[in-house]
Short mmCIF file of C-alpha atoms in Angstrom, two decimals:
data_model
loop_
_atom_site.label_atom_id
_atom_site.label_comp_id
_atom_site.label_asym_id
_atom_site.label_seq_id
_atom_site.Cartn_x
_atom_site.Cartn_y
_atom_site.Cartn_z
CA MET A 646 0.07 0.22 -0.36
CA THR A 647 3.51 2.42 0.83
CA THR A 648 4.43 1.53 -2.51
CA LYS A 649 1.20 2.39 -4.55
CA ALA A 650 0.62 5.66 -2.27
CA MET A 651 4.40 6.78 -3.16
CA ALA A 652 4.25 5.78 -6.62
CA ALA A 653 0.06 7.62 -7.34
CA PRO A 654 -0.17 10.67 -9.34
CA PRO A 655 -0.36 14.32 -7.30
CA VAL A 656 -4.09 15.23 -6.61
CA PRO A 657 -4.59 17.96 -9.54
CA VAL A 658 -4.92 21.36 -8.24
CA THR A 659 -7.57 22.38 -10.14
CA THR A 660 -9.58 19.89 -8.39
CA LEU A 661 -9.43 21.89 -4.99
CA THR A 662 -12.37 24.23 -4.26
CA LYS A 663 -11.16 25.81 -0.40
CA ALA A 664 -8.90 27.62 0.74
CA ARG A 665 -8.00 24.99 3.42
CA ASP A 666 -7.74 22.29 0.88
CA VAL A 667 -4.89 23.87 -1.50
CA HIS A 668 -3.09 24.78 1.78
CA ASN A 669 -3.51 20.62 3.01
CA HIS A 670 -2.34 19.95 -0.31
CA GLU A 671 0.98 22.03 -0.38
CA VAL A 672 1.93 20.63 3.07
CA LEU A 673 1.26 17.62 2.68
CA THR A 674 3.15 17.84 -0.99
CA GLY A 675 5.80 18.93 0.78
CA TRP A 676 6.13 16.59 3.20
CA LEU A 677 6.10 13.81 0.79
CA THR A 678 8.66 15.46 -1.04
CA ALA A 679 10.96 15.81 1.76
CA ARG A 680 10.59 12.23 2.94
CA ARG A 681 11.28 10.96 -0.67
CA ASN A 682 14.64 13.70 -0.70
CA ARG A 683 15.53 11.39 2.74
CA LEU A 684 14.82 7.76 1.79
CA ASN A 685 16.67 8.30 -1.32
CA PRO A 686 19.37 11.14 -0.91
CA THR A 687 21.04 12.16 -4.27
CA ARG A 688 24.60 12.79 -4.03
CA LYS A 689 25.67 16.65 -3.79
CA LYS A 690 28.26 18.11 -6.48
CA GLU A 691 31.63 19.22 -5.13
CA LYS A 692 30.60 22.22 -3.57
CA GLU A 693 28.88 24.22 -6.35
CA MET A 694 29.05 27.80 -5.71
CA THR A 695 25.90 29.87 -5.89
CA THR A 696 25.56 33.27 -7.08
CA HIS A 697 23.56 35.86 -4.73
CA THR A 698 21.19 39.32 -6.48
CA THR A 699 21.68 41.88 -4.65
CA LEU A 700 19.27 44.53 -4.81
CA THR A 701 20.89 46.66 -6.80
CA GLY A 702 21.41 44.02 -9.14
CA ALA A 703 24.96 43.32 -8.24
CA THR A 704 25.61 39.24 -7.98
CA ILE A 705 27.74 38.16 -5.05
CA THR A 706 28.97 34.77 -5.22
CA ASP A 707 29.31 32.33 -1.81
CA GLU A 708 32.95 33.16 -1.01
CA GLN A 709 32.43 36.53 -1.82
CA LEU A 710 29.36 36.74 0.72
CA GLN A 711 31.23 35.14 3.64
CA ALA A 712 34.42 37.07 3.52
CA LEU A 713 32.08 40.53 3.40
CA ALA A 714 30.25 38.53 6.22
CA LEU A 715 33.56 38.36 8.32
CA GLU A 716 34.76 41.98 7.30
CA LEU A 717 31.38 43.25 8.87
CA VAL A 718 31.64 41.34 11.62
CA ASN A 719 35.35 42.15 12.60
CA ILE A 720 34.47 46.37 12.17
CA GLN A 721 31.23 46.13 14.79
CA ALA A 722 34.24 44.28 16.92
CA ASP A 723 36.56 47.17 16.35
CA ILE A 724 33.31 50.18 16.54
CA ALA A 725 32.86 48.51 19.70
CA HIS A 726 35.85 48.38 21.24
CA LEU A 727 37.21 52.12 19.82
CA LYS A 728 33.33 52.75 21.47
CA GLU A 729 34.71 51.31 24.74
CA GLU A 730 37.47 53.49 24.65
CA ALA A 731 36.41 57.07 24.08
CA ALA A 732 33.47 56.57 26.40
CA LYS A 733 36.49 56.48 29.16
CA ILE A 734 38.20 59.46 27.73
CA GLU A 735 34.78 61.03 27.77
CA ALA A 736 34.56 60.33 31.69
CA THR A 737 37.78 61.95 32.04
CA LEU A 738 37.46 64.50 30.21
CA LYS A 739 33.80 65.61 32.17
CA ALA A 740 35.32 65.21 35.27
CA LEU A 741 37.45 68.94 34.72
CA PRO A 742 35.96 71.67 36.08
CA ASN A 743 33.80 73.91 34.05
CA GLY A 744 35.57 75.81 31.30
CA LYS A 745 36.44 76.59 28.33
CA TYR A 746 40.00 74.26 27.48
CA THR A 747 42.12 75.08 23.84
CA CYS A 748 43.40 71.66 22.63
CA GLY A 749 45.79 72.50 19.39
CA ASP A 750 43.06 73.61 16.86
CA ALA A 751 40.27 72.43 19.36
CA THR A 752 38.65 73.58 21.62
CA LEU A 753 37.06 71.66 24.80
CA THR A 754 33.95 72.96 26.43
CA VAL A 755 33.05 71.20 30.39
CA SER A 756 29.78 72.65 31.41
CA HIS A 757 28.18 70.21 33.75
CA PRO A 758 23.91 70.68 34.21
CA ARG A 759 22.28 72.80 36.41
CA ARG A 760 18.81 71.52 34.72
CA PHE A 761 15.66 71.02 37.80
CA ASN A 762 14.66 67.47 37.57
CA GLU A 763 11.48 67.73 39.14
CA LYS A 764 10.67 64.62 39.80
CA LYS A 765 13.56 64.48 41.90
CA PHE A 766 12.32 67.25 43.48
CA VAL A 767 8.52 66.06 44.23
CA GLU A 768 10.81 62.78 45.13
CA THR A 769 12.14 63.91 47.81
CA TYR A 770 9.73 66.51 48.95
CA PRO A 771 5.84 65.03 48.10
CA VAL A 772 3.12 67.81 47.98
CA GLU A 773 1.23 66.86 50.58
CA SER A 774 4.51 67.60 52.93
CA PHE A 775 5.95 70.49 51.50
CA PRO A 776 2.78 72.17 50.51
CA GLN A 777 4.26 75.88 50.56
CA PHE A 778 7.20 74.67 47.95
CA TYR A 779 4.08 74.23 45.09
CA GLN A 780 0.92 76.42 43.92
CA THR A 781 -1.67 75.20 41.34
CA VAL A 782 -1.13 76.42 37.88
CA ARG A 783 -4.23 76.78 35.32
CA LYS A 784 -3.05 75.42 31.85
CA VAL A 785 -5.13 75.89 28.65
CA ASP A 786 -6.26 72.95 26.54
CA LEU A 787 -4.21 72.96 22.87
CA LYS A 788 -6.20 70.16 22.13
CA THR A 789 -9.63 71.40 22.20
CA LEU A 790 -9.09 74.94 20.75
CA ALA A 791 -9.79 75.69 16.86
CA PRO A 792 -6.47 76.12 14.80
CA ALA A 793 -7.38 79.66 14.18
CA LEU A 794 -7.27 80.58 17.82
CA LYS A 795 -3.72 78.62 17.91
CA ASP A 796 -3.02 80.60 15.05
CA GLN A 797 -3.90 83.68 16.95
CA PHE A 798 -2.16 83.55 19.72
CA ALA A 799 1.06 81.90 18.67
CA GLU A 800 4.21 83.44 19.98
CA ASP A 801 5.57 85.52 16.51
CA SER A 802 9.33 83.67 16.69
CA THR A 803 11.65 82.96 14.53
CA ALA A 804 10.88 79.01 13.23
CA ARG A 805 12.67 77.03 14.52
CA LEU A 806 15.05 74.23 12.32
CA THR A 807 16.43 71.11 13.17
CA ILE A 808 19.28 69.18 10.93
CA ARG A 809 19.73 65.34 12.94
#
């Protein structure tokens, strides 16, 4: 019975009417092909060299692909090592007191942040215990304003430009 099933012709796809039948047919065909390959292994040719076409249209062989991948891994390892060294040097320079330092053609400016950390302040001095530090502020909800009102009450200042 197994031999008859292996030798039987495949089911024509045109007779399948439902999507589930088509899916089941594809899965079964794939399974049968894999089983046939396991039972009757064919000898592979001596290391066939395959080529891959990139999105730009260039072709790359397996050897070139392997060389490029190894080169990329080495470069990324070098970058990681350089980033660690740069972080150590930056930590040393950030420990300097505030000021400007001339270093050849470059000027190094060290300035320690003095921004107010509201979250840290609230944790240290909670509103319930220290109400004298807080005051209620009324704020306009910009989402409910009409666009014309937003434009009418907008600040007349220069435009901002951000380049990243």
